[in-house]
CSV table of C-alpha atoms in Angstrom, one decimal:
chain,number,residue,atom,x,y,z
T,497,MET,CA,0.0,0.0,0.0
T,498,GLU,CA,2.8,2.5,0.8
T,499,MET,CA,6.3,3.0,-0.5
T,500,SER,CA,9.3,2.7,1.8
T,501,THR,CA,9.9,6.5,2.0
T,502,ASP,CA,7.2,8.5,0.2
T,503,TRP,CA,3.5,8.0,0.6
T,504,THR,CA,1.4,9.5,-2.1
T,505,THR,CA,-2.1,7.9,-1.8
T,506,LEU,CA,-2.8,5.7,1.3
T,507,VAL,CA,-0.8,4.7,4.3
T,508,THR,CA,-1.6,2.0,6.9
T,509,PRO,CA,-1.9,2.9,10.7
T,510,ARG,CA,1.1,0.7,11.5
T,511,ALA,CA,3.3,2.4,8.9
T,512,LEU,CA,2.3,5.8,10.1
T,513,ALA,CA,2.9,4.9,13.7
T,514,ALA,CA,6.4,3.8,12.9
T,515,ARG,CA,7.2,7.3,11.5
T,516,LEU,CA,5.8,9.4,14.4
T,517,GLY,CA,8.4,11.8,15.6
T,518,ASP,CA,10.0,12.2,12.2
T,519,PRO,CA,10.7,16.0,11.9
T,520,LEU,CA,9.7,15.8,8.2
T,521,LEU,CA,6.3,14.3,9.0
T,522,VAL,CA,3.2,16.4,9.5
T,523,VAL,CA,-0.1,14.7,10.4
T,524,LEU,CA,-3.3,16.6,9.7
T,525,ASP,CA,-6.5,15.7,11.5
T,526,ALA,CA,-9.4,16.7,9.2
T,527,ARG,CA,-12.4,15.4,11.2
T,528,PHE,CA,-15.5,17.4,10.5
T,529,SER,CA,-19.3,17.3,10.8
T,530,LEU,CA,-21.6,19.2,8.4
T,531,ALA,CA,-24.3,19.1,11.1
T,532,ASP,CA,-22.0,20.5,13.8
T,533,PRO,CA,-18.9,22.4,12.3
T,534,ALA,CA,-17.3,22.6,15.7
T,535,ALA,CA,-17.5,18.9,16.5
T,536,GLY,CA,-14.3,17.8,14.6
T,537,GLU,CA,-12.0,20.2,16.4
T,538,ALA,CA,-13.6,19.3,19.7
T,539,ALA,CA,-13.0,15.6,19.0
T,540,TRP,CA,-9.4,16.4,18.0
T,541,ARG,CA,-8.8,18.2,21.3
T,542,GLU,CA,-10.1,15.2,23.2
T,543,ALA,CA,-7.9,12.6,21.4
T,544,HIS,CA,-5.7,12.6,18.3
T,545,ILE,CA,-2.7,11.0,16.8
T,546,PRO,CA,0.3,12.3,18.7
T,547,GLY,CA,1.5,15.6,17.1
T,548,ALA,CA,-1.5,15.8,14.7
T,549,ARG,CA,-2.5,19.4,13.8
T,550,TYR,CA,-6.2,20.2,13.2
T,551,VAL,CA,-7.5,21.5,9.9
T,552,HIS,CA,-11.0,22.8,9.7
T,553,LEU,CA,-13.0,22.2,6.4
T,554,ASP,CA,-14.5,25.7,6.3
T,555,ARG,CA,-11.6,27.7,7.8
T,556,ASP,CA,-8.5,25.9,6.4
T,557,LEU,CA,-9.7,23.7,3.4
T,558,SER,CA,-12.1,26.1,1.8
T,559,GLY,CA,-12.1,29.7,0.6
T,560,PRO,CA,-14.7,32.5,1.0
T,561,HIS,CA,-17.8,32.3,-1.1
T,562,ALA,CA,-17.7,33.6,-4.6
T,563,PRO,CA,-20.4,33.4,-7.3
T,564,GLY,CA,-20.8,29.8,-8.5
T,565,ALA,CA,-18.2,28.5,-6.1
T,566,GLY,CA,-20.7,26.4,-4.0
T,567,ARG,CA,-20.8,25.6,-0.3
T,568,HIS,CA,-17.1,24.8,0.0
T,569,PRO,CA,-15.2,27.1,-2.4
T,570,TRP,CA,-11.8,26.2,-3.6
T,571,PRO,CA,-9.3,28.5,-1.7
T,572,ALA,CA,-7.1,31.0,-3.5
T,573,ALA,CA,-3.5,29.9,-3.9
T,574,GLU,CA,-2.1,32.7,-1.7
T,575,ALA,CA,-4.5,31.8,1.1
T,576,PHE,CA,-3.8,28.1,1.0
T,577,ALA,CA,0.0,28.9,0.9
T,578,ARG,CA,-0.5,30.8,4.2
T,579,THR,CA,-2.5,27.9,5.7
T,580,LEU,CA,0.3,25.4,4.8
T,581,ALA,CA,3.0,27.7,6.3
T,582,GLY,CA,1.0,28.0,9.5
T,583,LEU,CA,1.0,24.2,9.7
T,584,GLY,CA,4.7,24.1,9.2
T,585,ILE,CA,4.5,22.3,5.8
T,586,THR,CA,7.2,22.8,3.2
T,587,PRO,CA,7.8,20.9,0.0
T,588,ALA,CA,10.2,18.6,1.9
T,589,HIS,CA,7.5,17.3,4.3
T,590,GLN,CA,5.6,14.0,4.2
T,591,VAL,CA,2.0,14.9,5.0
T,592,VAL,CA,-0.6,12.4,6.2
T,593,ALA,CA,-4.3,13.4,6.5
T,594,CYS,CA,-6.8,11.5,8.6
T,595,ASP,CA,-10.5,11.8,9.6
T,596,ALA,CA,-13.0,9.8,11.6
T,597,GLY,CA,-13.1,6.9,9.2
T,598,ASP,CA,-14.2,7.0,5.6
T,599,GLY,CA,-11.6,9.4,4.3
T,600,ALA,CA,-13.8,12.0,2.7
T,601,PHE,CA,-12.5,15.0,4.6
T,602,ALA,CA,-9.0,13.7,4.6
T,603,ALA,CA,-9.2,13.3,0.9
T,604,ARG,CA,-10.1,17.0,0.6
T,605,ALA,CA,-6.8,17.9,2.3
T,606,TRP,CA,-5.0,15.4,0.1
T,607,CYS,CA,-6.5,16.8,-3.0
T,608,LEU,CA,-5.7,20.4,-2.1
T,609,LEU,CA,-2.0,19.5,-1.5
T,610,ARG,CA,-1.8,17.4,-4.6
T,611,MET,CA,-3.3,20.1,-6.8
T,612,ALA,CA,-0.9,22.6,-5.1
T,613,GLY,CA,2.0,20.5,-6.4
T,614,HIS,CA,2.8,18.6,-3.2
T,615,ALA,CA,3.6,14.9,-4.1
T,616,ARG,CA,4.3,13.5,-0.6
T,617,VAL,CA,0.8,13.5,0.8
T,618,ALA,CA,-1.3,10.5,1.7
T,619,VAL,CA,-4.5,9.6,3.6
T,620,LEU,CA,-4.6,7.3,6.6
T,621,ASP,CA,-6.5,4.3,5.3
T,622,GLY,CA,-9.5,3.6,7.6
T,623,GLY,CA,-8.8,6.8,9.5
T,624,LEU,CA,-9.0,7.1,13.3
T,625,ALA,CA,-11.2,4.1,13.5
T,626,ALA,CA,-8.5,1.9,12.0
T,627,TRP,CA,-5.9,3.6,14.2
T,628,ARG,CA,-7.9,2.8,17.4
T,629,ALA,CA,-8.6,-0.7,16.2
T,630,GLU,CA,-4.8,-1.3,16.1
T,631,GLY,CA,-4.5,-0.1,19.7
T,632,LEU,CA,-2.1,2.7,18.6
T,633,PRO,CA,-1.5,5.7,20.8
T,634,LEU,CA,-3.7,8.8,21.1
T,635,ASP,CA,-2.9,12.1,22.7
T,636,ASP,CA,-4.8,15.1,24.0
T,637,ALA,CA,-1.9,17.6,24.0
T,638,VAL,CA,-2.4,20.4,21.6
T,639,PRO,CA,0.9,20.6,19.6
T,640,PRO,CA,2.9,23.8,20.0
T,641,PRO,CA,2.7,26.3,17.0
T,642,ALA,CA,4.8,25.1,14.1
T,643,ALA,CA,8.2,26.7,13.6
T,644,PRO,CA,8.0,29.5,11.1
T,645,VAL,CA,8.5,28.5,7.5
T,646,ALA,CA,8.2,30.4,4.2
T,647,PRO,CA,4.7,30.4,2.5
T,648,TYR,CA,4.4,27.2,0.4
T,649,PRO,CA,4.9,27.9,-3.3
T,650,VAL,CA,1.3,26.8,-4.2
T,651,ALA,CA,0.7,26.4,-7.9
T,652,PHE,CA,-2.7,24.9,-8.4
T,653,ASP,CA,-3.2,22.9,-11.5
T,654,GLY,CA,-5.9,25.0,-13.2
T,655,SER,CA,-6.3,22.6,-16.0
T,656,ARG,CA,-7.8,20.1,-13.5
T,657,LEU,CA,-10.0,22.6,-11.6
T,658,LEU,CA,-13.2,23.2,-13.6
T,659,ASP,CA,-16.1,25.7,-13.2
T,660,ALA,CA,-19.6,25.2,-14.6
T,661,ASP,CA,-18.6,26.4,-18.1
T,662,GLY,CA,-15.6,24.1,-18.0
T,663,VAL,CA,-17.9,21.2,-17.1
T,664,ARG,CA,-20.3,22.0,-19.9
T,665,ALA,CA,-17.4,22.0,-22.4
T,666,HIS,CA,-16.1,18.7,-20.9
T,667,LEU,CA,-19.5,17.1,-21.4
T,668,ALA,CA,-19.8,18.5,-24.9
T,669,ARG,CA,-16.5,16.7,-25.8
T,670,GLY,CA,-17.9,13.4,-24.6
T,671,GLY,CA,-16.1,13.4,-21.2
T,672,LEU,CA,-17.2,11.6,-18.1
T,673,LEU,CA,-18.7,13.6,-15.2
T,674,LEU,CA,-18.7,11.4,-12.2
T,675,ASP,CA,-21.0,12.4,-9.3
T,676,ALA,CA,-19.8,11.1,-5.9
T,677,ARG,CA,-23.1,11.8,-3.9
T,678,ALA,CA,-25.3,9.0,-2.7
T,679,GLY,CA,-27.6,7.6,-5.3
T,680,GLU,CA,-30.8,8.9,-3.9
T,681,ARG,CA,-29.4,12.5,-4.0
T,682,PHE,CA,-28.2,12.0,-7.5
T,683,ARG,CA,-31.6,10.7,-8.6
T,684,GLY,CA,-33.3,13.7,-6.9
T,685,GLU,CA,-35.3,11.5,-4.5
T,686,VAL,CA,-34.0,13.4,-1.5
T,687,GLU,CA,-32.0,16.6,-1.0
T,688,PRO,CA,-31.0,17.2,2.7
T,689,ILE,CA,-28.6,20.0,2.0
T,690,ASP,CA,-29.0,22.0,-1.2
T,691,THR,CA,-32.0,24.0,-2.4
T,692,ARG,CA,-32.6,22.0,-5.6
T,693,ALA,CA,-32.6,18.2,-6.1
T,694,GLY,CA,-31.2,16.2,-9.0
T,695,HIS,CA,-27.9,16.2,-10.9
T,696,VAL,CA,-26.1,17.9,-13.8
T,697,PRO,CA,-27.5,16.5,-17.0
T,698,GLY,CA,-25.1,14.0,-18.5
T,699,ALA,CA,-23.4,13.1,-15.2
T,700,VAL,CA,-23.0,9.5,-14.1
T,701,SER,CA,-23.5,8.3,-10.5
T,702,ARG,CA,-20.8,6.5,-8.5
T,703,PRO,CA,-21.3,7.1,-4.8
T,704,TYR,CA,-17.9,7.5,-3.1
T,705,ALA,CA,-18.8,4.8,-0.6
T,706,LEU,CA,-18.2,2.3,-3.4
T,707,ASN,CA,-14.5,3.0,-3.0
T,708,LEU,CA,-14.5,1.4,0.4
T,709,ASP,CA,-14.6,-2.1,1.7
T,710,GLY,CA,-14.8,-2.8,5.5
T,711,GLY,CA,-13.8,0.8,6.4
T,712,GLY,CA,-10.7,1.1,4.3
T,713,PHE,CA,-10.2,1.5,0.6
T,714,LYS,CA,-10.6,-1.4,-1.8
T,715,PRO,CA,-7.4,-2.9,-3.3
T,716,ALA,CA,-5.9,-0.8,-6.1
T,717,GLY,CA,-6.6,-3.5,-8.7
T,718,LEU,CA,-10.2,-3.8,-7.8
T,719,LEU,CA,-10.7,0.0,-7.9
T,720,ALA,CA,-8.9,0.1,-11.3
T,721,ALA,CA,-11.3,-2.5,-12.7
T,722,GLU,CA,-14.4,-0.7,-11.3
T,723,PHE,CA,-13.4,2.7,-12.8
T,724,ALA,CA,-12.4,1.0,-16.1
T,725,ALA,CA,-16.0,-0.3,-16.3
T,726,LEU,CA,-17.4,3.3,-16.3
T,727,PRO,CA,-18.0,5.2,-19.5
T,728,GLY,CA,-14.6,6.4,-20.8
T,729,GLY,CA,-12.8,3.3,-19.5
T,730,GLY,CA,-11.4,5.0,-16.4
T,731,ASP,CA,-9.2,7.4,-18.4
T,732,PRO,CA,-8.4,10.2,-16.0
T,733,ALA,CA,-7.8,12.6,-18.9
T,734,LYS,CA,-11.5,12.1,-19.8
T,735,THR,CA,-12.9,12.2,-16.3
T,736,VAL,CA,-14.1,15.0,-14.1
T,737,VAL,CA,-15.5,14.3,-10.6
T,738,MET,CA,-18.1,16.3,-8.6
T,739,CYS,CA,-20.3,15.9,-5.5
T,740,GLY,CA,-22.4,18.4,-3.5
T,741,SER,CA,-19.7,20.9,-2.8
T,742,GLY,CA,-16.3,19.6,-4.0
T,743,VAL,CA,-15.4,17.6,-0.9
T,744,THR,CA,-16.4,13.9,-1.3
T,745,ALA,CA,-15.5,14.1,-5.0
T,746,CYS,CA,-11.9,14.2,-3.8
T,747,HIS,CA,-12.5,10.7,-2.5
T,748,HIS,CA,-12.8,9.6,-6.1
T,749,LEU,CA,-9.6,11.4,-7.1
T,750,LEU,CA,-7.8,9.6,-4.2
T,751,ALA,CA,-9.2,6.2,-5.2
T,752,MET,CA,-8.3,6.7,-8.8
T,753,ALA,CA,-4.8,7.8,-8.0
T,754,HIS,CA,-4.4,4.8,-5.7
T,755,ALA,CA,-5.6,2.7,-8.7
T,756,GLY,CA,-3.0,4.2,-10.9
T,757,LEU,CA,-5.4,6.5,-12.6
T,758,ASP,CA,-4.1,9.8,-11.4
T,759,GLY,CA,-5.0,13.1,-13.2
T,760,ALA,CA,-8.8,13.4,-13.3
T,761,GLY,CA,-10.4,16.8,-12.9
T,762,LEU,CA,-12.6,18.3,-10.2
T,763,TYR,CA,-15.7,20.4,-10.6
T,764,THR,CA,-14.9,22.6,-7.6
T,765,GLY,CA,-18.3,24.2,-7.2
T,766,SER,CA,-20.1,20.9,-7.8
T,767,TRP,CA,-23.9,20.6,-7.4
T,768,SER,CA,-24.2,23.5,-4.9
T,769,GLY,CA,-22.3,25.8,-7.3
T,770,TRP,CA,-24.3,24.5,-10.4
T,771,ILE,CA,-27.6,25.4,-8.8
T,772,GLU,CA,-26.6,28.9,-7.9
T,773,ASP,CA,-27.7,29.8,-11.4
T,774,PRO,CA,-31.4,29.0,-11.6
T,775,LEU,CA,-31.3,28.8,-15.4
T,776,ARG,CA,-28.9,25.8,-15.3
T,777,PRO,CA,-30.9,22.6,-15.9
T,778,ALA,CA,-31.3,19.8,-13.3
T,779,ALA,CA,-31.9,16.2,-14.2
T,780,THR,CA,-33.6,13.6,-12.0
T,781,GLY,CA,-33.8,9.8,-12.2
T,782,ALA,CA,-31.0,7.4,-12.8
T,783,ASP,CA,-29.8,9.0,-16.1
């Protein structure tokens, strides 16, 4: 699952535990609850992987709202560079992100770093649940502030970050738009968060939970086969992922990268950004 020195997709709890104390390792705890935005940080203060620093979805892994940007806007490069500097992260660091279990919020941190040009970033497979199951140590000590470092030279890969117009052009070229939301939200049967139900016409449903098996990610070969079975044959150059707000879609990008299919695009505004314009169409049902 992981390389001997650099981790770029997933890392096991035991492998991470063996690296704790490495001065070039930064662990990010990305636990979050949409229902209670303060809950993740409170849980981190109670118990976390020793030395782990907390990153908040709204404060650290998103930017301020802009038209069409959706509920969790992609941050500006300069702002994210300051965030990374505050966490003590430089291009030399190995970063590992974790969350409560399924990897959705940790994958957002992973995706931001990867899109910024940072290769050495991975997600703890199975998250804190897997860490606890292994009986590995937890701590309640808040880490001291990171030593000052220069702002990270963030260079987001704009070719992989699409807005609504970019998505329309992608679909017009016959590209795959993969929606990571639960099937009932895609079909428009329920909509617990956003003001309109349904999906972008032409999108294909693949709930991100399908990337998991027993709490952790499925084996790389199985994921590769499943993505290859989708329209477009799993070609990342022909694939853009989306979800409700650009968060759980990152789970697909991580799963694809783990399967050797790195390089797909992200519709950053996703469904919440799409419906900001009431003139944009919404489809319902399975297609």
